[in-house]
XYZ file of C-alpha atoms in Angstrom:
69
model
C -23.975 61.536 18.724
C -21.932 64.310 20.356
C -23.623 66.464 22.998
C -22.337 69.599 24.697
C -23.839 70.351 28.112
C -23.449 73.964 29.264
C -24.694 74.114 32.857
C -23.244 75.941 35.871
C -24.730 73.563 38.457
C -21.976 70.950 38.390
C -23.956 68.104 39.971
C -26.782 68.528 37.458
C -24.356 68.774 34.526
C -22.461 65.680 35.617
C -25.696 63.728 36.165
C -26.898 64.644 32.658
C -23.548 63.630 31.184
C -23.632 60.298 33.002
C -27.185 59.521 31.868
C -26.339 60.417 28.271
C -23.143 58.339 28.390
C -25.104 55.338 29.650
C -27.253 55.690 26.522
C -24.164 55.725 24.260
C -23.965 59.512 23.711
C -20.605 61.262 23.744
C -21.287 64.066 26.256
C -18.936 66.911 27.166
C -19.631 69.339 29.986
C -18.629 72.953 30.579
C -19.740 75.184 33.425
C -20.000 78.729 32.045
C -21.205 80.559 28.951
C -17.767 81.676 27.810
C -16.458 78.109 27.676
C -19.736 76.926 26.163
C -19.391 79.391 23.298
C -15.758 78.400 22.728
C -16.521 74.663 22.667
C -19.595 75.086 20.446
C -17.639 77.176 17.924
C -14.536 74.986 17.842
C -15.982 71.453 17.808
C -18.811 69.700 16.005
C -21.790 68.827 18.196
C -25.108 67.309 17.215
C -26.853 68.879 20.204
C -26.132 71.611 22.748
C -27.989 71.579 26.060
C -27.687 75.172 27.204
C -28.722 76.742 30.499
C -30.002 80.325 30.333
C -28.564 81.720 33.582
C -24.815 81.159 33.255
C -21.733 82.972 34.539
C -19.598 84.700 31.911
C -22.154 84.825 29.105
C -25.831 83.996 29.432
C -27.350 81.214 27.363
C -29.119 83.859 25.279
C -25.798 85.574 24.500
C -24.238 82.241 23.510
C -27.096 81.436 21.111
C -27.038 84.951 19.641
C -23.297 84.710 18.969
C -23.540 81.211 17.470
C -26.319 82.311 15.135
C -24.403 85.458 14.114
C -21.332 83.397 13.243
């Protein structure tokens, strides 16, 4: 299962990715909303863990754009 983690707090994002990897998930991490939107649109993920307060684009803006596309 592929998971995208979009979280601007790097230590939290990396901890989540490590925990998921230990449980056999393929986790990728990005640290802002702009990159999160790009990754979500250009790769196939089974799950996106998305923070709301992000630099670039907020989590709400990312979800709105993904749904519109």
